[in-house]
PDB file of C-alpha atoms in Angstrom:
ATOM      1  CA  MET A 714      -2.942  35.431  11.690  1.00 52.00           C
ATOM      2  CA  ALA A 715      -6.245  33.770  11.772  1.00 64.00           C
ATOM      3  CA  ASP A 716      -6.189  30.083  12.812  1.00 79.00           C
ATOM      4  CA  HIS A 717      -9.158  29.132  10.684  1.00 88.00           C
ATOM      5  CA  ASN A 718     -10.852  28.074  13.979  1.00 89.00           C
ATOM      6  CA  ALA A 719      -9.197  24.614  13.849  1.00 91.00           C
ATOM      7  CA  SER A 720     -11.132  22.131  15.897  1.00 92.00           C
ATOM      8  CA  LYS A 721      -8.143  19.768  16.168  1.00 93.00           C
ATOM      9  CA  VAL A 722      -4.279  20.103  15.939  1.00 95.00           C
ATOM     10  CA  LEU A 723      -2.461  17.150  14.422  1.00 95.00           C
ATOM     11  CA  ASP A 724       1.228  16.991  15.490  1.00 96.00           C
ATOM     12  CA  LEU A 725       3.054  15.053  12.724  1.00 95.00           C
ATOM     13  CA  LYS A 726       6.473  16.358  13.397  1.00 93.00           C
ATOM     14  CA  GLY A 727       9.397  14.061  12.519  1.00 91.00           C
ATOM     15  CA  LEU A 728       7.118  11.660  10.578  1.00 91.00           C
ATOM     16  CA  PRO A 729       8.329  11.193   6.847  1.00 89.00           C
ATOM     17  CA  CYS A 730       6.453  10.000   3.789  1.00 87.00           C
ATOM     18  CA  PRO A 731       4.042   8.365   3.630  1.00 91.00           C
ATOM     19  CA  MET A 732       2.950   8.930   7.308  1.00 92.00           C
ATOM     20  CA  PRO A 733       1.571  12.534   6.921  1.00 93.00           C
ATOM     21  CA  VAL A 734      -1.005  11.708   4.375  1.00 93.00           C
ATOM     22  CA  VAL A 735      -1.700   8.355   6.149  1.00 94.00           C
ATOM     23  CA  LYS A 736      -2.493  10.239   9.315  1.00 95.00           C
ATOM     24  CA  ILE A 737      -4.614  12.977   7.821  1.00 95.00           C
ATOM     25  CA  SER A 738      -6.637  10.392   5.997  1.00 94.00           C
ATOM     26  CA  GLN A 739      -7.260   8.493   9.216  1.00 93.00           C
ATOM     27  CA  GLU A 740      -8.012  11.710  11.129  1.00 95.00           C
ATOM     28  CA  ILE A 741     -10.239  13.618   8.767  1.00 95.00           C
ATOM     29  CA  GLY A 742     -13.132  11.573   9.598  1.00 93.00           C
ATOM     30  CA  THR A 743     -12.905  12.535  13.276  1.00 94.00           C
ATOM     31  CA  VAL A 744     -14.095  16.095  12.647  1.00 95.00           C
ATOM     32  CA  LYS A 745     -17.327  17.185  11.174  1.00 95.00           C
ATOM     33  CA  VAL A 746     -17.830  18.261   7.657  1.00 95.00           C
ATOM     34  CA  GLY A 747     -16.985  22.093   7.399  1.00 94.00           C
ATOM     35  CA  GLU A 748     -14.310  21.822  10.353  1.00 95.00           C
ATOM     36  CA  VAL A 749     -10.762  22.238  10.022  1.00 96.00           C
ATOM     37  CA  ILE A 750      -7.714  20.331  11.185  1.00 96.00           C
ATOM     38  CA  GLU A 751      -4.324  22.109  11.824  1.00 96.00           C
ATOM     39  CA  VAL A 752      -1.459  19.908  10.849  1.00 96.00           C
ATOM     40  CA  HIS A 753       2.142  20.372  12.005  1.00 95.00           C
ATOM     41  CA  THR A 754       4.746  18.524   9.939  1.00 95.00           C
ATOM     42  CA  THR A 755       8.363  18.749   9.191  1.00 92.00           C
ATOM     43  CA  ASP A 756       8.209  16.768   6.035  1.00 90.00           C
ATOM     44  CA  PRO A 757       8.727  19.167   3.137  1.00 86.00           C
ATOM     45  CA  GLY A 758       6.992  16.662   0.766  1.00 88.00           C
ATOM     46  CA  SER A 759       3.766  17.548   2.518  1.00 91.00           C
ATOM     47  CA  LEU A 760       3.891  21.001   0.840  1.00 90.00           C
ATOM     48  CA  SER A 761       2.826  19.251  -2.386  1.00 88.00           C
ATOM     49  CA  ASP A 762       1.379  16.183  -0.900  1.00 91.00           C
ATOM     50  CA  PHE A 763      -1.446  17.782   1.126  1.00 93.00           C
ATOM     51  CA  PRO A 764      -2.924  19.680  -1.728  1.00 91.00           C
ATOM     52  CA  ALA A 765      -2.679  16.495  -3.962  1.00 87.00           C
ATOM     53  CA  TRP A 766      -4.464  14.491  -1.269  1.00 91.00           C
ATOM     54  CA  ALA A 767      -7.002  17.045  -0.770  1.00 92.00           C
ATOM     55  CA  LYS A 768      -7.768  17.374  -4.540  1.00 88.00           C
ATOM     56  CA  THR A 769      -8.178  13.547  -4.795  1.00 87.00           C
ATOM     57  CA  THR A 770     -10.223  12.996  -1.682  1.00 90.00           C
ATOM     58  CA  GLY A 771     -12.437  16.155  -2.274  1.00 91.00           C
ATOM     59  CA  ASN A 772     -11.364  18.104   0.721  1.00 95.00           C
ATOM     60  CA  GLU A 773      -9.597  21.491   0.898  1.00 95.00           C
ATOM     61  CA  VAL A 774      -6.138  22.933   2.013  1.00 95.00           C
ATOM     62  CA  LEU A 775      -7.078  26.363   3.272  1.00 95.00           C
ATOM     63  CA  GLU A 776      -3.562  27.697   4.084  1.00 94.00           C
ATOM     64  CA  THR A 777       0.014  26.469   4.212  1.00 94.00           C
ATOM     65  CA  ARG A 778       2.561  28.286   6.620  1.00 93.00           C
ATOM     66  CA  GLN A 779       6.324  27.669   6.895  1.00 91.00           C
ATOM     67  CA  GLY A 780       8.587  28.715   9.566  1.00 84.00           C
ATOM     68  CA  ASP A 781      11.367  27.353  11.923  1.00 83.00           C
ATOM     69  CA  GLY A 782      11.324  24.130   9.921  1.00 86.00           C
ATOM     70  CA  ILE A 783       7.770  23.429  10.791  1.00 93.00           C
ATOM     71  CA  ILE A 784       5.127  23.479   8.290  1.00 94.00           C
ATOM     72  CA  GLN A 785       1.468  24.236   9.197  1.00 95.00           C
ATOM     73  CA  ILE A 786      -1.244  23.136   7.014  1.00 96.00           C
ATOM     74  CA  PHE A 787      -4.915  23.983   7.568  1.00 97.00           C
ATOM     75  CA  VAL A 788      -7.248  21.211   6.133  1.00 96.00           C
ATOM     76  CA  LYS A 789     -10.903  21.725   5.918  1.00 96.00           C
ATOM     77  CA  ARG A 790     -13.082  18.650   5.617  1.00 96.00           C
ATOM     78  CA  LEU A 791     -15.563  19.169   2.712  1.00 94.00           C
ATOM     79  CA  LYS A 792     -17.245  15.694   2.617  1.00 87.00           C
TER      80      LYS A 792
ATOM     81  CA  MET B1433     -41.323  -7.863 -24.390  1.00 63.00           C
ATOM     82  CA  SER B1434     -40.119  -6.585 -21.053  1.00 81.00           C
ATOM     83  CA  ALA B1435     -37.918  -9.719 -20.546  1.00 84.00           C
ATOM     84  CA  ASP B1436     -36.524  -8.986 -23.978  1.00 88.00           C
ATOM     85  CA  LEU B1437     -35.735  -5.471 -23.001  1.00 91.00           C
ATOM     86  CA  ALA B1438     -34.027  -6.503 -19.635  1.00 90.00           C
ATOM     87  CA  ILE B1439     -31.708  -8.857 -21.603  1.00 90.00           C
ATOM     88  CA  GLN B1440     -30.930  -6.184 -24.107  1.00 91.00           C
ATOM     89  CA  LEU B1441     -30.278  -3.709 -21.283  1.00 90.00           C
ATOM     90  CA  SER B1442     -27.850  -6.187 -19.580  1.00 88.00           C
ATOM     91  CA  GLU B1443     -25.976  -6.883 -22.782  1.00 88.00           C
ATOM     92  CA  LEU B1444     -25.658  -3.163 -23.365  1.00 88.00           C
ATOM     93  CA  LYS B1445     -24.381  -2.619 -19.981  1.00 84.00           C
ATOM     94  CA  GLN B1446     -21.774  -5.267 -20.400  1.00 80.00           C
ATOM     95  CA  LYS B1447     -20.809  -3.663 -23.706  1.00 81.00           C
ATOM     96  CA  VAL B1448     -20.408  -0.289 -22.195  1.00 79.00           C
ATOM     97  CA  GLU B1449     -18.407  -1.703 -19.349  1.00 73.00           C
ATOM     98  CA  GLN B1450     -15.968  -3.419 -21.785  1.00 70.00           C
ATOM     99  CA  MET B1451     -15.602  -0.190 -23.673  1.00 72.00           C
ATOM    100  CA  GLU B1452     -14.799   1.878 -20.464  1.00 73.00           C
ATOM    101  CA  PRO B1453     -12.380  -0.207 -18.499  1.00 71.00           C
ATOM    102  CA  GLY B1454     -10.267   1.471 -15.669  1.00 70.00           C
ATOM    103  CA  LYS B1455     -12.991   3.584 -14.362  1.00 80.00           C
ATOM    104  CA  GLN B1456     -12.649   2.565 -10.720  1.00 87.00           C
ATOM    105  CA  ASN B1457     -10.447   4.707  -8.358  1.00 91.00           C
ATOM    106  CA  LYS B1458      -8.301   1.758  -7.659  1.00 95.00           C
ATOM    107  CA  LEU B1459      -4.628   0.800  -7.869  1.00 97.00           C
ATOM    108  CA  ALA B1460      -3.697  -2.728  -8.953  1.00 96.00           C
ATOM    109  CA  MET B1461      -0.072  -3.481  -8.156  1.00 97.00           C
ATOM    110  CA  VAL B1462       2.072  -6.537  -8.980  1.00 98.00           C
ATOM    111  CA  VAL B1463       4.960  -6.993  -6.263  1.00 98.00           C
ATOM    112  CA  PHE B1464       7.312  -9.187  -8.225  1.00 98.00           C
ATOM    113  CA  SER B1465      10.488  -8.011  -6.458  1.00 97.00           C
ATOM    114  CA  GLY B1466      11.749  -9.610  -3.243  1.00 96.00           C
ATOM    115  CA  ASP B1467      14.293  -6.791  -2.697  1.00 97.00           C
ATOM    116  CA  LEU B1468      14.004  -4.452   0.488  1.00 97.00           C
ATOM    117  CA  ASP B1469      14.200  -1.175  -1.638  1.00 97.00           C
ATOM    118  CA  LYS B1470      11.474  -2.264  -4.047  1.00 98.00           C
ATOM    119  CA  LEU B1471       9.283  -3.629  -1.396  1.00 98.00           C
ATOM    120  CA  LEU B1472       9.536  -0.466   0.588  1.00 97.00           C
ATOM    121  CA  ALA B1473       8.540   1.574  -2.583  1.00 97.00           C
ATOM    122  CA  ALA B1474       5.599  -0.841  -3.126  1.00 98.00           C
ATOM    123  CA  MET B1475       4.410  -0.588   0.443  1.00 98.00           C
ATOM    124  CA  ILE B1476       4.792   3.196   0.536  1.00 97.00           C
ATOM    125  CA  ILE B1477       2.747   3.693  -2.864  1.00 97.00           C
ATOM    126  CA  ALA B1478       0.129   1.161  -1.582  1.00 98.00           C
ATOM    127  CA  THR B1479      -0.366   2.821   1.727  1.00 97.00           C
ATOM    128  CA  GLY B1480      -0.150   6.367   0.140  1.00 96.00           C
ATOM    129  CA  ALA B1481      -2.769   5.396  -2.442  1.00 97.00           C
ATOM    130  CA  ALA B1482      -5.112   3.978   0.279  1.00 96.00           C
ATOM    131  CA  ALA B1483      -4.696   7.313   2.201  1.00 95.00           C
ATOM    132  CA  MET B1484      -5.757   9.098  -1.023  1.00 94.00           C
ATOM    133  CA  GLY B1485      -9.016   7.197  -0.887  1.00 93.00           C
ATOM    134  CA  MET B1486      -8.160   4.616  -3.501  1.00 95.00           C
ATOM    135  CA  LYS B1487      -8.952   1.029  -3.263  1.00 95.00           C
ATOM    136  CA  VAL B1488      -5.511  -0.876  -3.399  1.00 97.00           C
ATOM    137  CA  VAL B1489      -5.021  -4.572  -4.334  1.00 97.00           C
ATOM    138  CA  GLN B1490      -1.428  -5.951  -4.315  1.00 98.00           C
ATOM    139  CA  PHE B1491      -0.432  -9.183  -6.110  1.00 97.00           C
ATOM    140  CA  PHE B1492       2.643 -10.786  -4.650  1.00 97.00           C
ATOM    141  CA  THR B1493       4.182 -13.129  -7.108  1.00 96.00           C
ATOM    142  CA  PHE B1494       7.680 -14.837  -7.633  1.00 96.00           C
ATOM    143  CA  TRP B1495      10.421 -13.229  -5.509  1.00 96.00           C
ATOM    144  CA  GLY B1496       7.887 -11.076  -3.770  1.00 97.00           C
ATOM    145  CA  THR B1497       6.172 -14.182  -2.097  1.00 97.00           C
ATOM    146  CA  ALA B1498       9.140 -14.765   0.047  1.00 96.00           C
ATOM    147  CA  ALA B1499       8.553 -11.412   1.752  1.00 97.00           C
ATOM    148  CA  LEU B1500       5.198 -12.749   2.936  1.00 97.00           C
ATOM    149  CA  ARG B1501       6.561 -15.699   4.747  1.00 97.00           C
ATOM    150  CA  ASN B1502       6.048 -15.889   8.462  1.00 96.00           C
ATOM    151  CA  PRO B1503       9.396 -16.726  10.041  1.00 94.00           C
ATOM    152  CA  GLY B1504       7.658 -18.127  13.121  1.00 90.00           C
ATOM    153  CA  ALA B1505       5.473 -20.657  11.118  1.00 90.00           C
ATOM    154  CA  GLU B1506       6.590 -24.007   9.964  1.00 85.00           C
ATOM    155  CA  ALA B1507       5.009 -26.363   7.491  1.00 86.00           C
ATOM    156  CA  ASN B1508       5.455 -30.308   7.447  1.00 86.00           C
ATOM    157  CA  GLY B1509       5.610 -32.629   4.661  1.00 86.00           C
ATOM    158  CA  LYS B1510       7.820 -30.563   2.241  1.00 89.00           C
ATOM    159  CA  ASP B1511       9.866 -32.354  -0.437  1.00 91.00           C
ATOM    160  CA  PHE B1512      13.580 -31.811  -0.835  1.00 91.00           C
ATOM    161  CA  MET B1513      13.418 -29.136  -3.451  1.00 90.00           C
ATOM    162  CA  SER B1514      10.891 -27.104  -1.359  1.00 91.00           C
ATOM    163  CA  LYS B1515      13.103 -27.370   1.563  1.00 91.00           C
ATOM    164  CA  MET B1516      16.166 -26.238  -0.435  1.00 91.00           C
ATOM    165  CA  PHE B1517      14.122 -23.253  -1.601  1.00 91.00           C
ATOM    166  CA  GLY B1518      12.974 -22.559   1.952  1.00 91.00           C
ATOM    167  CA  TRP B1519      16.510 -22.344   3.084  1.00 91.00           C
ATOM    168  CA  MET B1520      17.873 -20.219   0.239  1.00 93.00           C
ATOM    169  CA  LEU B1521      15.015 -17.661   0.037  1.00 94.00           C
ATOM    170  CA  PRO B1522      14.529 -14.874   2.538  1.00 95.00           C
ATOM    171  CA  ASN B1523      12.444 -16.048   5.542  1.00 95.00           C
ATOM    172  CA  GLY B1524      10.128 -13.208   5.575  1.00 96.00           C
ATOM    173  CA  ARG B1525      10.180  -9.385   5.103  1.00 97.00           C
ATOM    174  CA  ASN B1526      12.712  -8.768   7.675  1.00 95.00           C
ATOM    175  CA  LYS B1527      15.272 -10.907   5.867  1.00 96.00           C
ATOM    176  CA  VAL B1528      15.093  -9.268   2.361  1.00 96.00           C
ATOM    177  CA  LYS B1529      18.139  -7.360   1.136  1.00 96.00           C
ATOM    178  CA  LEU B1530      18.754  -4.338  -0.971  1.00 96.00           C
ATOM    179  CA  SER B1531      18.883  -4.734  -4.633  1.00 95.00           C
ATOM    180  CA  LYS B1532      21.968  -2.515  -4.882  1.00 95.00           C
ATOM    181  CA  MET B1533      24.805  -1.818  -2.360  1.00 94.00           C
ATOM    182  CA  ASN B1534      23.992  -4.760  -0.393  1.00 93.00           C
ATOM    183  CA  MET B1535      27.733  -5.424   0.205  1.00 93.00           C
ATOM    184  CA  GLY B1536      27.407  -8.793   1.813  1.00 93.00           C
ATOM    185  CA  GLY B1537      24.363  -7.422   4.036  1.00 93.00           C
ATOM    186  CA  MET B1538      26.359  -4.446   5.376  1.00 95.00           C
ATOM    187  CA  GLY B1539      24.532  -2.178   3.098  1.00 95.00           C
ATOM    188  CA  THR B1540      21.118  -3.420   4.068  1.00 96.00           C
ATOM    189  CA  VAL B1541      22.056  -2.966   7.823  1.00 95.00           C
ATOM    190  CA  MET B1542      23.187   0.571   7.142  1.00 96.00           C
ATOM    191  CA  MET B1543      20.127   1.383   5.289  1.00 95.00           C
ATOM    192  CA  LYS B1544      17.926   0.073   8.073  1.00 96.00           C
ATOM    193  CA  ASN B1545      19.754   2.043  10.702  1.00 95.00           C
ATOM    194  CA  LEU B1546      19.614   5.121   8.389  1.00 94.00           C
ATOM    195  CA  MET B1547      15.648   4.535   8.161  1.00 95.00           C
ATOM    196  CA  LYS B1548      15.370   4.224  11.887  1.00 94.00           C
ATOM    197  CA  LYS B1549      17.373   7.401  12.519  1.00 94.00           C
ATOM    198  CA  LYS B1550      15.145   9.340   9.866  1.00 92.00           C
ATOM    199  CA  ASN B1551      12.012   7.923  11.473  1.00 92.00           C
ATOM    200  CA  ALA B1552      11.079   6.262   8.105  1.00 93.00           C
ATOM    201  CA  PRO B1553       8.444   3.580   8.623  1.00 95.00           C
ATOM    202  CA  SER B1554       9.894  -0.036   8.497  1.00 96.00           C
ATOM    203  CA  LEU B1555       8.314  -2.837   6.461  1.00 97.00           C
ATOM    204  CA  ASP B1556       6.660  -4.123   9.559  1.00 96.00           C
ATOM    205  CA  GLN B1557       5.015  -0.790  10.220  1.00 96.00           C
ATOM    206  CA  LEU B1558       4.048  -0.314   6.475  1.00 97.00           C
ATOM    207  CA  PHE B1559       2.377  -3.769   6.545  1.00 97.00           C
ATOM    208  CA  ASP B1560       0.454  -2.739   9.839  1.00 96.00           C
ATOM    209  CA  ILE B1561      -0.742   0.518   8.245  1.00 96.00           C
ATOM    210  CA  ALA B1562      -1.635  -1.327   5.011  1.00 97.00           C
ATOM    211  CA  ALA B1563      -3.817  -3.738   7.035  1.00 97.00           C
ATOM    212  CA  GLN B1564      -5.366  -0.867   8.823  1.00 96.00           C
ATOM    213  CA  LEU B1565      -6.124   0.969   5.721  1.00 96.00           C
ATOM    214  CA  GLY B1566      -7.651  -2.138   4.025  1.00 96.00           C
ATOM    215  CA  VAL B1567      -4.961  -2.642   1.469  1.00 97.00           C
ATOM    216  CA  GLU B1568      -5.718  -6.083  -0.044  1.00 97.00           C
ATOM    217  CA  ILE B1569      -3.035  -8.611  -0.586  1.00 97.00           C
ATOM    218  CA  LYS B1570      -3.321 -11.395  -2.859  1.00 95.00           C
ATOM    219  CA  ILE B1571      -0.622 -14.165  -3.313  1.00 95.00           C
ATOM    220  CA  CYS B1572       0.091 -16.008  -6.650  1.00 93.00           C
ATOM    221  CA  GLU B1573      -0.701 -19.619  -6.112  1.00 91.00           C
ATOM    222  CA  MET B1574       1.574 -20.795  -8.815  1.00 91.00           C
ATOM    223  CA  SER B1575       4.628 -18.970  -7.238  1.00 93.00           C
ATOM    224  CA  MET B1576       3.768 -20.578  -3.928  1.00 92.00           C
ATOM    225  CA  ASP B1577       3.915 -23.948  -5.647  1.00 91.00           C
ATOM    226  CA  LEU B1578       7.043 -23.161  -7.488  1.00 91.00           C
ATOM    227  CA  MET B1579       8.922 -21.973  -4.339  1.00 92.00           C
ATOM    228  CA  GLY B1580       7.431 -24.784  -2.368  1.00 92.00           C
ATOM    229  CA  PHE B1581       5.678 -22.453   0.236  1.00 94.00           C
ATOM    230  CA  LYS B1582       2.538 -23.664   2.034  1.00 93.00           C
ATOM    231  CA  HIS B1583      -0.369 -21.567   3.019  1.00 92.00           C
ATOM    232  CA  GLU B1584       0.339 -22.142   6.720  1.00 93.00           C
ATOM    233  CA  GLU B1585       3.866 -20.570   6.296  1.00 94.00           C
ATOM    234  CA  MET B1586       2.591 -17.173   5.212  1.00 96.00           C
ATOM    235  CA  ILE B1587       1.826 -14.127   7.460  1.00 96.00           C
ATOM    236  CA  ASP B1588      -1.330 -13.260   9.283  1.00 94.00           C
ATOM    237  CA  TYR B1589      -2.972 -10.490   7.207  1.00 96.00           C
ATOM    238  CA  PRO B1590      -6.745  -9.651   6.941  1.00 95.00           C
ATOM    239  CA  ASN B1591      -8.247 -11.570   4.080  1.00 86.00           C
ATOM    240  CA  LEU B1592      -5.146 -12.816   2.576  1.00 93.00           C
ATOM    241  CA  GLU B1593      -6.070 -14.718  -0.686  1.00 91.00           C
ATOM    242  CA  TYR B1594      -4.283 -17.107  -2.972  1.00 93.00           C
ATOM    243  CA  VAL B1595      -5.149 -16.380  -6.583  1.00 91.00           C
ATOM    244  CA  GLY B1596      -4.158 -16.796 -10.240  1.00 89.00           C
ATOM    245  CA  VAL B1597      -3.241 -14.332 -13.036  1.00 90.00           C
ATOM    246  CA  ALA B1598      -6.892 -13.900 -14.015  1.00 89.00           C
ATOM    247  CA  THR B1599      -7.786 -12.340 -10.767  1.00 89.00           C
ATOM    248  CA  PHE B1600      -4.927  -9.843 -11.145  1.00 91.00           C
ATOM    249  CA  LEU B1601      -6.053  -8.975 -14.756  1.00 89.00           C
ATOM    250  CA  ALA B1602      -9.681  -8.530 -13.775  1.00 87.00           C
ATOM    251  CA  HIS B1603      -8.677  -6.108 -11.067  1.00 91.00           C
ATOM    252  CA  ALA B1604      -6.223  -4.314 -13.303  1.00 92.00           C
ATOM    253  CA  ARG B1605      -8.604  -3.736 -16.159  1.00 89.00           C
ATOM    254  CA  GLU B1606     -11.137  -1.976 -13.832  1.00 88.00           C
ATOM    255  CA  SER B1607      -8.460   0.107 -12.141  1.00 93.00           C
ATOM    256  CA  THR B1608      -7.390   3.542 -13.047  1.00 93.00           C
ATOM    257  CA  ASN B1609      -3.846   2.726 -12.124  1.00 94.00           C
ATOM    258  CA  GLN B1610      -1.569  -0.341 -12.536  1.00 96.00           C
ATOM    259  CA  LEU B1611       1.930  -0.880 -11.210  1.00 97.00           C
ATOM    260  CA  PHE B1612       4.571  -3.591 -11.632  1.00 98.00           C
ATOM    261  CA  ILE B1613       7.244  -3.393  -9.043  1.00 97.00           C
TER     262      ILE B1613
END
């Protein structure tokens, strides 16, 4: 599967709410517009929280993958 | 004539602003409760909102003010009632109790242990994150006075401010979201 050419991997395993969205909001500014961050999380709430965060902040969730209790989320910085 | 127009324009702007309150992407939150569970909810929502790109302003009032006491700080010149309140109210955020199932403090200890096990952020961590994300904290001056707290007894937090109800209302009416916790 394509890895969306992520320029950064963010390991948020074991961190519960609200840390995943706090971390992505702090990290999104560290990549350039158009670049992708690959997030690894174990928080099931992230499945709905990341799209909600992206919609509000004007960024994009490209893909979400689940497996082995770990959720992979690909976030693209749009602005 | 142009001066006239300028005045008319500014009056018009004011009217439009009054007709369209709540347009700023902002959360104005009253933190009235001094309970651990409700403070956790307040801080999680505040940090979450800041992460969502919202401006967040929290107003701590009544029982909530006790959670902002700095246990290491002392104030001189307090009267008898203020000292009594000082002894009876929680001395800072790490002394607050659950609103339910406290069971003489056992419930609170159990909840804190559970949170540690589940890696859930503590109030200490949440206040740190809030400060990093620029969450503004304002304290109700009248509650401070009622409880007998002095400014030098409160926590170090960036740009902590002591305000009245009008400040909250001014923020609330221009915010898209308002909460009372």
